[in-house]
């Protein structure tokens, strides 16, 4: 009979083999379900006795330095796991439910960051993104929901800038998900007084050429990011907005003036990770086939820069402006027409978001 340690490792190794992004351990009345999220789909993998799953959760909580005795409050933790088959970083989150604790494990493989040329569905977008890196100062914002590949895009861009322009790059993140030897990484630690705002102030004294801020989530961080881009630094950051235009209105909500936005904002990108149509399977791709395919998802981008960006800023001022740029809707339509994407990609990413 396998030990709890072996069962836990086997579940994580199985998820890594399928290149799943999350493992869900969901308690039911009589048993516990284990599901994997593979390319936005939840796949039911196992049904186990509740006692075994309770012990698995306790074992993983112990490894992640979480409080094993506390089951009534949500908890977060992290751990790195290395076996003969895998080397991954795991983020754990528990949630008390009516049937015991539920656990979600986010899998962050410690693989090399893919080059920027391998990320986009359309190569023309990659060229535009790289051309923006030539700016010596300014602010570039990447928007999109959680899990849309923003961090991967950011790291690909800063690695390119490091190798090709030899820039001094410092990142400020909460938490640092991808460890990199090529850049100086700072982790937000609010207990120790390193907030986004305090960390950014300290970073500015370290003579960086480029700064990557994990997320602009409040007024103070927005103000310092703007100030950093005004004083000769290229600042790359993320935001949670529905589309590229939304980032301008979000900055205004954070009390950034329109004149500051005009002076600093170079480009805004809205991003989604879309599933590539399987060339072998009719309809949906089977889990076994998914395991064998190297490229299953690529990014699509809505890029707002140059004249179009100026026109959108004028629109935010209340002026009537003429502009047209390929939106996410247009890019997805193009991908479906060329046979790269499933037709339901349009319903998932466009129709759903326009309701």
mmCIF file of C-alpha atoms in Angstrom:
data_model
loop_
_atom_site.group_PDB
_atom_site.id
_atom_site.type_symbol
_atom_site.label_atom_id
_atom_site.label_comp_id
_atom_site.label_asym_id
_atom_site.label_seq_id
_atom_site.Cartn_x
_atom_site.Cartn_y
_atom_site.Cartn_z
ATOM 1 C CA UNK A 1 0.000 0.000 0.000
ATOM 2 C CA UNK A 2 1.296 3.460 -0.926
ATOM 3 C CA UNK A 3 2.060 6.007 1.773
ATOM 4 C CA UNK A 4 0.355 9.440 1.876
ATOM 5 C CA UNK A 5 3.659 11.033 0.682
ATOM 6 C CA UNK A 6 3.747 8.706 -2.347
ATOM 7 C CA UNK A 7 0.068 9.306 -3.207
ATOM 8 C CA UNK A 8 0.575 13.108 -2.962
ATOM 9 C CA UNK A 9 3.662 12.984 -5.197
ATOM 10 C CA UNK A 10 1.897 10.720 -7.700
ATOM 11 C CA UNK A 11 -1.056 13.142 -8.021
ATOM 12 C CA UNK A 12 1.289 16.129 -8.555
ATOM 13 C CA UNK A 13 3.473 14.185 -11.042
ATOM 14 C CA UNK A 14 0.341 13.120 -12.942
ATOM 15 C CA UNK A 15 -0.826 16.749 -13.142
ATOM 16 C CA UNK A 16 2.625 17.896 -14.308
ATOM 17 C CA UNK A 17 2.705 15.181 -17.005
ATOM 18 C CA UNK A 18 -0.581 16.592 -18.396
ATOM 19 C CA UNK A 19 0.822 20.138 -17.960
ATOM 20 C CA UNK A 20 -2.137 21.057 -15.778
ATOM 21 C CA UNK A 21 -2.174 24.536 -14.241
ATOM 22 C CA UNK A 22 -4.144 23.624 -11.086
ATOM 23 C CA UNK A 23 -5.137 20.640 -8.947
ATOM 24 C CA UNK A 24 -8.522 20.888 -7.193
ATOM 25 C CA UNK A 25 -9.219 18.658 -4.174
ATOM 26 C CA UNK A 26 -12.964 19.019 -3.600
ATOM 27 C CA UNK A 27 -14.728 17.390 -0.624
ATOM 28 C CA UNK A 28 -18.180 15.882 -1.162
ATOM 29 C CA UNK A 29 -20.498 14.266 1.351
ATOM 30 C CA UNK A 30 -19.178 10.694 0.984
ATOM 31 C CA UNK A 31 -15.952 11.000 -1.051
ATOM 32 C CA UNK A 32 -13.464 13.589 -2.318
ATOM 33 C CA UNK A 33 -12.972 14.541 -5.980
ATOM 34 C CA UNK A 34 -9.588 15.360 -7.495
ATOM 35 C CA UNK A 35 -9.754 17.469 -10.648
ATOM 36 C CA UNK A 36 -7.029 18.892 -12.911
ATOM 37 C CA UNK A 37 -7.363 22.127 -14.870
ATOM 38 C CA UNK A 38 -5.825 21.455 -18.271
ATOM 39 C CA UNK A 39 -6.020 24.321 -20.818
ATOM 40 C CA UNK A 40 -9.058 25.949 -19.141
ATOM 41 C CA UNK A 41 -10.922 22.618 -18.901
ATOM 42 C CA UNK A 42 -11.578 20.849 -15.597
ATOM 43 C CA UNK A 43 -10.861 17.129 -15.945
ATOM 44 C CA UNK A 44 -12.095 14.740 -13.257
ATOM 45 C CA UNK A 45 -9.191 12.396 -12.440
ATOM 46 C CA UNK A 46 -9.844 10.578 -9.164
ATOM 47 C CA UNK A 47 -12.452 9.924 -6.530
ATOM 48 C CA UNK A 48 -10.933 9.027 -3.150
ATOM 49 C CA UNK A 49 -12.000 8.232 0.377
ATOM 50 C CA UNK A 50 -12.409 11.370 2.470
ATOM 51 C CA UNK A 51 -9.947 10.178 5.144
ATOM 52 C CA UNK A 52 -7.132 9.718 2.581
ATOM 53 C CA UNK A 53 -7.706 13.177 1.081
ATOM 54 C CA UNK A 54 -7.791 14.778 4.522
ATOM 55 C CA UNK A 55 -4.378 13.257 5.216
ATOM 56 C CA UNK A 56 -3.062 14.398 1.792
ATOM 57 C CA UNK A 57 -4.215 17.977 2.534
ATOM 58 C CA UNK A 58 -2.625 17.870 6.025
ATOM 59 C CA UNK A 59 0.640 16.526 4.559
ATOM 60 C CA UNK A 60 0.816 19.265 1.901
ATOM 61 C CA UNK A 61 -0.144 21.982 4.445
ATOM 62 C CA UNK A 62 2.706 20.790 6.682
ATOM 63 C CA UNK A 63 5.195 20.965 3.782
ATOM 64 C CA UNK A 64 3.966 24.487 2.937
ATOM 65 C CA UNK A 65 4.417 25.673 6.579
ATOM 66 C CA UNK A 66 0.672 26.204 7.009
ATOM 67 C CA UNK A 67 -1.266 25.633 10.255
ATOM 68 C CA UNK A 68 -2.412 21.983 10.149
ATOM 69 C CA UNK A 69 -4.765 22.420 13.123
ATOM 70 C CA UNK A 70 -6.627 25.365 11.580
ATOM 71 C CA UNK A 71 -9.449 24.123 9.324
ATOM 72 C CA UNK A 72 -12.033 26.860 9.843
ATOM 73 C CA UNK A 73 -10.178 29.712 8.147
ATOM 74 C CA UNK A 74 -8.805 30.039 4.574
ATOM 75 C CA UNK A 75 -5.005 29.733 4.382
ATOM 76 C CA UNK A 76 -2.319 30.268 1.758
ATOM 77 C CA UNK A 77 1.118 28.687 1.463
ATOM 78 C CA UNK A 78 3.837 27.740 -0.983
ATOM 79 C CA UNK A 79 6.416 24.983 -1.414
ATOM 80 C CA UNK A 80 8.931 23.677 -3.923
ATOM 81 C CA UNK A 81 8.829 20.001 -4.820
ATOM 82 C CA UNK A 82 11.644 18.081 -6.509
ATOM 83 C CA UNK A 83 11.378 14.384 -7.373
ATOM 84 C CA UNK A 84 13.134 12.264 -9.987
ATOM 85 C CA UNK A 85 10.474 13.300 -12.535
ATOM 86 C CA UNK A 86 9.560 16.898 -11.670
ATOM 87 C CA UNK A 87 10.837 20.184 -10.283
ATOM 88 C CA UNK A 88 7.914 22.520 -9.534
ATOM 89 C CA UNK A 89 6.881 25.368 -7.287
ATOM 90 C CA UNK A 90 3.399 24.979 -5.784
ATOM 91 C CA UNK A 91 1.054 27.634 -4.387
ATOM 92 C CA UNK A 92 -1.570 26.243 -2.022
ATOM 93 C CA UNK A 93 -4.887 27.742 -0.986
ATOM 94 C CA UNK A 94 -7.387 26.126 1.388
ATOM 95 C CA UNK A 95 -11.053 26.990 1.813
ATOM 96 C CA UNK A 96 -13.370 25.639 4.559
ATOM 97 C CA UNK A 97 -16.570 24.189 3.059
ATOM 98 C CA UNK A 98 -19.640 22.473 4.527
ATOM 99 C CA UNK A 99 -17.902 19.105 3.900
ATOM 100 C CA UNK A 100 -14.358 19.719 5.270
ATOM 101 C CA UNK A 101 -11.502 21.664 3.654
ATOM 102 C CA UNK A 102 -11.063 22.180 -0.070
ATOM 103 C CA UNK A 103 -7.558 22.663 -1.488
ATOM 104 C CA UNK A 104 -6.426 24.218 -4.763
ATOM 105 C CA UNK A 105 -2.796 23.799 -5.835
ATOM 106 C CA UNK A 106 -1.432 26.162 -8.494
ATOM 107 C CA UNK A 107 1.458 24.503 -10.360
ATOM 108 C CA UNK A 108 4.300 26.819 -11.403
ATOM 109 C CA UNK A 109 6.815 24.692 -13.350
ATOM 110 C CA UNK A 110 10.398 25.911 -12.982
ATOM 111 C CA UNK A 111 11.053 25.692 -16.700
ATOM 112 C CA UNK A 112 12.926 28.147 -18.857
ATOM 113 C CA UNK A 113 10.875 31.156 -19.902
ATOM 114 C CA UNK A 114 9.946 30.655 -23.580
ATOM 115 C CA UNK A 115 11.384 33.240 -25.986
ATOM 116 C CA UNK A 116 8.991 36.042 -26.948
ATOM 117 C CA UNK A 117 8.932 34.738 -30.553
ATOM 118 C CA UNK A 118 7.236 31.521 -29.324
ATOM 119 C CA UNK A 119 4.343 33.140 -27.445
ATOM 120 C CA UNK A 120 2.086 34.882 -29.947
ATOM 121 C CA UNK A 121 -0.279 33.261 -32.420
ATOM 122 C CA UNK A 122 0.602 35.965 -34.956
ATOM 123 C CA UNK A 123 4.309 36.897 -35.445
ATOM 124 C CA UNK A 124 3.462 40.504 -36.438
ATOM 125 C CA UNK A 125 2.365 41.148 -32.829
ATOM 126 C CA UNK A 126 5.750 39.956 -31.519
ATOM 127 C CA UNK A 127 7.519 42.533 -33.723
ATOM 128 C CA UNK A 128 5.294 45.316 -32.373
ATOM 129 C CA UNK A 129 5.935 44.265 -28.754
ATOM 130 C CA UNK A 130 9.701 44.200 -29.345
ATOM 131 C CA UNK A 131 9.653 47.612 -31.006
ATOM 132 C CA UNK A 132 8.100 49.070 -27.824
ATOM 133 C CA UNK A 133 11.123 47.788 -25.840
ATOM 134 C CA UNK A 134 13.316 50.278 -27.734
ATOM 135 C CA UNK A 135 11.861 53.111 -25.632
ATOM 136 C CA UNK A 136 14.250 54.292 -22.935
ATOM 137 C CA UNK A 137 11.447 55.446 -20.630
ATOM 138 C CA UNK A 138 7.693 55.304 -20.297
ATOM 139 C CA UNK A 139 4.984 52.966 -19.031
ATOM 140 C CA UNK A 140 3.676 49.833 -20.700
ATOM 141 C CA UNK A 141 0.672 48.026 -19.204
ATOM 142 C CA UNK A 142 -0.398 44.414 -19.814
ATOM 143 C CA UNK A 143 -4.026 43.614 -19.018
ATOM 144 C CA UNK A 144 -6.036 40.426 -18.906
ATOM 145 C CA UNK A 145 -7.687 38.004 -16.467
ATOM 146 C CA UNK A 146 -5.753 35.694 -14.120
ATOM 147 C CA UNK A 147 -4.004 32.925 -16.039
ATOM 148 C CA UNK A 148 -3.894 34.757 -19.382
ATOM 149 C CA UNK A 149 -0.089 34.598 -19.612
ATOM 150 C CA UNK A 150 0.754 38.202 -18.648
ATOM 151 C CA UNK A 151 3.692 37.245 -16.386
ATOM 152 C CA UNK A 152 5.181 34.928 -19.038
ATOM 153 C CA UNK A 153 4.978 37.730 -21.637
ATOM 154 C CA UNK A 154 6.600 40.196 -19.222
ATOM 155 C CA UNK A 155 9.471 37.833 -18.400
ATOM 156 C CA UNK A 156 10.040 36.977 -22.062
ATOM 157 C CA UNK A 157 10.295 40.694 -22.855
ATOM 158 C CA UNK A 158 12.665 41.521 -19.991
ATOM 159 C CA UNK A 159 14.905 38.542 -20.837
ATOM 160 C CA UNK A 160 15.058 39.793 -24.430
ATOM 161 C CA UNK A 161 15.929 43.316 -23.206
ATOM 162 C CA UNK A 162 18.640 41.909 -20.914
ATOM 163 C CA UNK A 163 20.273 39.857 -23.675
ATOM 164 C CA UNK A 164 19.975 42.347 -26.524
ATOM 165 C CA UNK A 165 20.251 45.750 -24.814
ATOM 166 C CA UNK A 166 22.091 44.730 -21.602
ATOM 167 C CA UNK A 167 19.647 46.697 -19.456
ATOM 168 C CA UNK A 168 19.736 46.750 -15.642
ATOM 169 C CA UNK A 169 16.349 45.239 -14.766
ATOM 170 C CA UNK A 170 14.669 44.989 -11.354
ATOM 171 C CA UNK A 171 11.319 43.293 -10.697
ATOM 172 C CA UNK A 172 8.896 43.827 -7.797
ATOM 173 C CA UNK A 173 6.330 41.041 -7.420
ATOM 174 C CA UNK A 174 3.840 39.509 -5.007
ATOM 175 C CA UNK A 175 4.807 36.662 -5.012
ATOM 176 C CA UNK A 176 7.840 35.986 -7.262
ATOM 177 C CA UNK A 177 6.443 33.112 -9.358
ATOM 178 C CA UNK A 178 9.289 32.643 -11.818
ATOM 179 C CA UNK A 179 12.825 32.691 -10.498
ATOM 180 C CA UNK A 180 15.352 34.182 -12.927
ATOM 181 C CA UNK A 181 19.126 34.549 -12.722
ATOM 182 C CA UNK A 182 19.138 37.361 -15.280
ATOM 183 C CA UNK A 183 17.249 40.018 -13.317
ATOM 184 C CA UNK A 184 17.172 41.334 -9.747
ATOM 185 C CA UNK A 185 13.931 40.140 -8.148
ATOM 186 C CA UNK A 186 12.296 41.732 -5.098
ATOM 187 C CA UNK A 187 9.346 40.133 -3.306
ATOM 188 C CA UNK A 188 6.608 42.211 -1.688
ATOM 189 C CA UNK A 189 6.510 41.475 2.044
ATOM 190 C CA UNK A 190 3.947 43.665 3.765
ATOM 191 C CA UNK A 191 4.787 42.323 7.251
ATOM 192 C CA UNK A 192 8.384 43.498 6.766
ATOM 193 C CA UNK A 193 7.180 46.846 5.374
ATOM 194 C CA UNK A 194 7.989 46.083 1.720
ATOM 195 C CA UNK A 195 4.743 47.137 0.051
ATOM 196 C CA UNK A 196 4.552 47.800 -3.694
ATOM 197 C CA UNK A 197 4.894 51.527 -3.019
ATOM 198 C CA UNK A 198 7.814 51.238 -0.544
ATOM 199 C CA UNK A 199 9.583 48.655 -2.723
ATOM 200 C CA UNK A 200 9.279 50.882 -5.817
ATOM 201 C CA UNK A 201 10.746 53.864 -3.957
ATOM 202 C CA UNK A 202 13.756 51.747 -2.901
ATOM 203 C CA UNK A 203 14.213 50.268 -6.392
ATOM 204 C CA UNK A 204 14.488 53.753 -7.937
ATOM 205 C CA UNK A 205 17.676 54.330 -5.902
ATOM 206 C CA UNK A 206 19.306 51.229 -7.445
ATOM 207 C CA UNK A 207 19.813 52.796 -10.880
ATOM 208 C CA UNK A 208 17.557 50.485 -12.948
ATOM 209 C CA UNK A 209 16.952 50.940 -16.686
ATOM 210 C CA UNK A 210 13.795 48.809 -16.610
ATOM 211 C CA UNK A 211 11.409 48.083 -13.761
ATOM 212 C CA UNK A 212 8.779 45.361 -13.789
ATOM 213 C CA UNK A 213 5.977 45.910 -11.267
ATOM 214 C CA UNK A 214 3.892 42.769 -10.703
ATOM 215 C CA UNK A 215 0.582 44.653 -10.585
ATOM 216 C CA UNK A 216 -0.725 48.212 -10.316
ATOM 217 C CA UNK A 217 -3.455 47.626 -7.773
ATOM 218 C CA UNK A 218 -3.791 50.890 -5.851
ATOM 219 C CA UNK A 219 -3.431 54.666 -6.118
ATOM 220 C CA UNK A 220 0.019 54.859 -4.475
ATOM 221 C CA UNK A 221 1.581 52.189 -6.733
ATOM 222 C CA UNK A 222 0.079 53.883 -9.824
ATOM 223 C CA UNK A 223 1.506 57.266 -8.806
ATOM 224 C CA UNK A 224 5.034 55.885 -8.185
ATOM 225 C CA UNK A 225 4.985 53.845 -11.437
ATOM 226 C CA UNK A 226 4.069 57.049 -13.315
ATOM 227 C CA UNK A 227 6.806 58.995 -11.480
ATOM 228 C CA UNK A 228 9.383 56.283 -12.297
ATOM 229 C CA UNK A 229 8.467 56.386 -16.002
ATOM 230 C CA UNK A 230 8.702 60.194 -15.999
ATOM 231 C CA UNK A 231 12.232 60.100 -14.524
ATOM 232 C CA UNK A 232 13.825 58.040 -17.276
ATOM 233 C CA UNK A 233 12.848 54.431 -16.519
ATOM 234 C CA UNK A 234 10.948 51.961 -18.685
ATOM 235 C CA UNK A 235 8.218 50.524 -16.433
ATOM 236 C CA UNK A 236 6.319 47.342 -17.356
ATOM 237 C CA UNK A 237 3.328 46.330 -15.263
ATOM 238 C CA UNK A 238 -0.008 44.486 -15.253
ATOM 239 C CA UNK A 239 -3.613 45.390 -14.461
ATOM 240 C CA UNK A 240 -6.902 43.544 -14.330
ATOM 241 C CA UNK A 241 -9.085 45.193 -16.971
ATOM 242 C CA UNK A 242 -11.286 43.709 -19.671
ATOM 243 C CA UNK A 243 -9.562 45.332 -22.639
ATOM 244 C CA UNK A 244 -6.702 47.695 -23.515
ATOM 245 C CA UNK A 245 -8.874 50.846 -23.283
ATOM 246 C CA UNK A 246 -9.882 49.910 -19.738
ATOM 247 C CA UNK A 247 -6.333 50.505 -18.440
ATOM 248 C CA UNK A 248 -6.608 54.257 -19.191
ATOM 249 C CA UNK A 249 -9.863 54.566 -17.249
ATOM 250 C CA UNK A 250 -8.382 52.505 -14.379
ATOM 251 C CA UNK A 251 -5.398 54.894 -14.169
ATOM 252 C CA UNK A 252 -7.845 57.809 -14.004
ATOM 253 C CA UNK A 253 -9.620 56.042 -11.097
ATOM 254 C CA UNK A 254 -6.227 55.935 -9.351
ATOM 255 C CA UNK A 255 -6.029 59.756 -9.599
ATOM 256 C CA UNK A 256 -3.422 59.787 -12.376
ATOM 257 C CA UNK A 257 -4.030 62.921 -14.452
ATOM 258 C CA UNK A 258 -4.666 62.759 -18.195
ATOM 259 C CA UNK A 259 -1.549 64.863 -18.855
ATOM 260 C CA UNK A 260 0.575 62.305 -16.935
ATOM 261 C CA UNK A 261 -1.025 59.457 -18.907
ATOM 262 C CA UNK A 262 -0.256 61.297 -22.176
ATOM 263 C CA UNK A 263 3.374 61.867 -21.150
ATOM 264 C CA UNK A 264 4.143 58.366 -19.847
ATOM 265 C CA UNK A 265 1.924 55.707 -21.420
ATOM 266 C CA UNK A 266 3.637 54.123 -24.445
ATOM 267 C CA UNK A 267 1.380 51.116 -25.033
ATOM 268 C CA UNK A 268 -1.342 48.947 -23.515
ATOM 269 C CA UNK A 269 -1.740 45.258 -24.314
ATOM 270 C CA UNK A 270 -4.797 43.098 -23.606
ATOM 271 C CA UNK A 271 -3.969 39.414 -23.670
ATOM 272 C CA UNK A 272 -5.712 36.024 -23.703
ATOM 273 C CA UNK A 273 -4.396 32.459 -23.858
ATOM 274 C CA UNK A 274 -6.340 30.583 -26.530
ATOM 275 C CA UNK A 275 -6.500 26.881 -27.262
ATOM 276 C CA UNK A 276 -5.048 25.817 -30.602
ATOM 277 C CA UNK A 277 -7.200 23.542 -32.740
ATOM 278 C CA UNK A 278 -5.910 19.961 -32.571
ATOM 279 C CA UNK A 279 -4.746 18.770 -36.012
ATOM 280 C CA UNK A 280 -5.399 15.112 -35.083
ATOM 281 C CA UNK A 281 -8.673 14.953 -33.112
ATOM 282 C CA UNK A 282 -12.149 15.609 -34.457
ATOM 283 C CA UNK A 283 -13.896 18.004 -32.078
ATOM 284 C CA UNK A 284 -12.198 18.345 -28.707
ATOM 285 C CA UNK A 285 -8.679 17.069 -28.159
ATOM 286 C CA UNK A 286 -8.473 13.981 -25.895
ATOM 287 C CA UNK A 287 -6.391 14.195 -22.668
ATOM 288 C CA UNK A 288 -4.001 11.532 -24.021
ATOM 289 C CA UNK A 289 -3.428 13.529 -27.226
ATOM 290 C CA UNK A 290 -2.983 16.732 -25.181
ATOM 291 C CA UNK A 291 -0.184 15.017 -23.258
ATOM 292 C CA UNK A 292 1.730 14.410 -26.502
ATOM 293 C CA UNK A 293 1.245 17.852 -28.071
ATOM 294 C CA UNK A 294 4.020 20.351 -27.400
ATOM 295 C CA UNK A 295 2.052 23.519 -28.304
ATOM 296 C CA UNK A 296 -1.515 23.566 -27.071
ATOM 297 C CA UNK A 297 -2.113 27.242 -26.302
ATOM 298 C CA UNK A 298 -0.743 30.526 -27.619
ATOM 299 C CA UNK A 299 -1.352 34.154 -26.727
ATOM 300 C CA UNK A 300 -3.355 36.655 -28.701
ATOM 301 C CA UNK A 301 -2.884 40.368 -28.084
ATOM 302 C CA UNK A 302 -4.887 43.565 -28.514
ATOM 303 C CA UNK A 303 -2.234 46.280 -28.817
ATOM 304 C CA UNK A 304 -3.007 49.950 -28.302
ATOM 305 C CA UNK A 305 -0.147 52.358 -29.109
ATOM 306 C CA UNK A 306 0.812 55.376 -31.210
ATOM 307 C CA UNK A 307 -1.985 57.379 -32.846
ATOM 308 C CA UNK A 308 -4.703 54.997 -31.671
ATOM 309 C CA UNK A 309 -3.544 55.342 -28.067
ATOM 310 C CA UNK A 310 -3.566 59.155 -28.376
ATOM 311 C CA UNK A 311 -7.078 59.002 -29.852
ATOM 312 C CA UNK A 312 -8.355 56.820 -26.980
ATOM 313 C CA UNK A 313 -6.793 59.224 -24.422
ATOM 314 C CA UNK A 314 -8.576 62.124 -26.192
ATOM 315 C CA UNK A 315 -11.817 60.130 -25.999
ATOM 316 C CA UNK A 316 -11.239 59.765 -22.236
ATOM 317 C CA UNK A 317 -10.986 63.588 -22.106
ATOM 318 C CA UNK A 318 -14.439 63.778 -23.665
ATOM 319 C CA UNK A 319 -13.333 64.595 -27.227
ATOM 320 C CA UNK A 320 -14.721 62.749 -30.249
ATOM 321 C CA UNK A 321 -11.878 60.752 -31.838
ATOM 322 C CA UNK A 322 -11.497 58.452 -34.814
ATOM 323 C CA UNK A 323 -9.421 55.314 -34.322
ATOM 324 C CA UNK A 324 -9.334 51.680 -35.357
ATOM 325 C CA UNK A 325 -7.019 48.950 -34.121
ATOM 326 C CA UNK A 326 -7.396 45.124 -34.114
ATOM 327 C CA UNK A 327 -9.343 44.273 -30.954
ATOM 328 C CA UNK A 328 -9.343 40.833 -29.283
ATOM 329 C CA UNK A 329 -12.608 40.158 -31.134
ATOM 330 C CA UNK A 330 -10.916 40.825 -34.511
ATOM 331 C CA UNK A 331 -7.844 38.731 -33.658
ATOM 332 C CA UNK A 332 -9.952 35.749 -32.521
ATOM 333 C CA UNK A 333 -12.121 35.987 -35.679
ATOM 334 C CA UNK A 334 -8.932 35.939 -37.770
ATOM 335 C CA UNK A 335 -7.594 32.899 -35.864
ATOM 336 C CA UNK A 336 -10.872 30.991 -36.406
ATOM 337 C CA UNK A 337 -11.035 31.959 -40.113
ATOM 338 C CA UNK A 338 -7.468 30.680 -40.651
ATOM 339 C CA UNK A 339 -8.295 27.396 -38.875
ATOM 340 C CA UNK A 340 -5.945 27.901 -35.909
ATOM 341 C CA UNK A 341 -8.628 28.205 -33.223
ATOM 342 C CA UNK A 342 -11.818 26.382 -32.250
ATOM 343 C CA UNK A 343 -15.010 28.297 -33.190
ATOM 344 C CA UNK A 344 -16.104 28.278 -29.511
ATOM 345 C CA UNK A 345 -13.079 30.502 -28.676
ATOM 346 C CA UNK A 346 -15.205 33.421 -29.888
ATOM 347 C CA UNK A 347 -18.072 32.551 -27.502
ATOM 348 C CA UNK A 348 -15.663 32.029 -24.597
ATOM 349 C CA UNK A 349 -13.598 35.209 -24.914
ATOM 350 C CA UNK A 350 -15.835 37.670 -26.782
ATOM 351 C CA UNK A 351 -19.588 37.056 -26.525
ATOM 352 C CA UNK A 352 -19.276 36.149 -22.812
ATOM 353 C CA UNK A 353 -17.380 39.377 -22.068
ATOM 354 C CA UNK A 354 -19.750 41.622 -23.997
ATOM 355 C CA UNK A 355 -22.929 40.607 -22.196
#
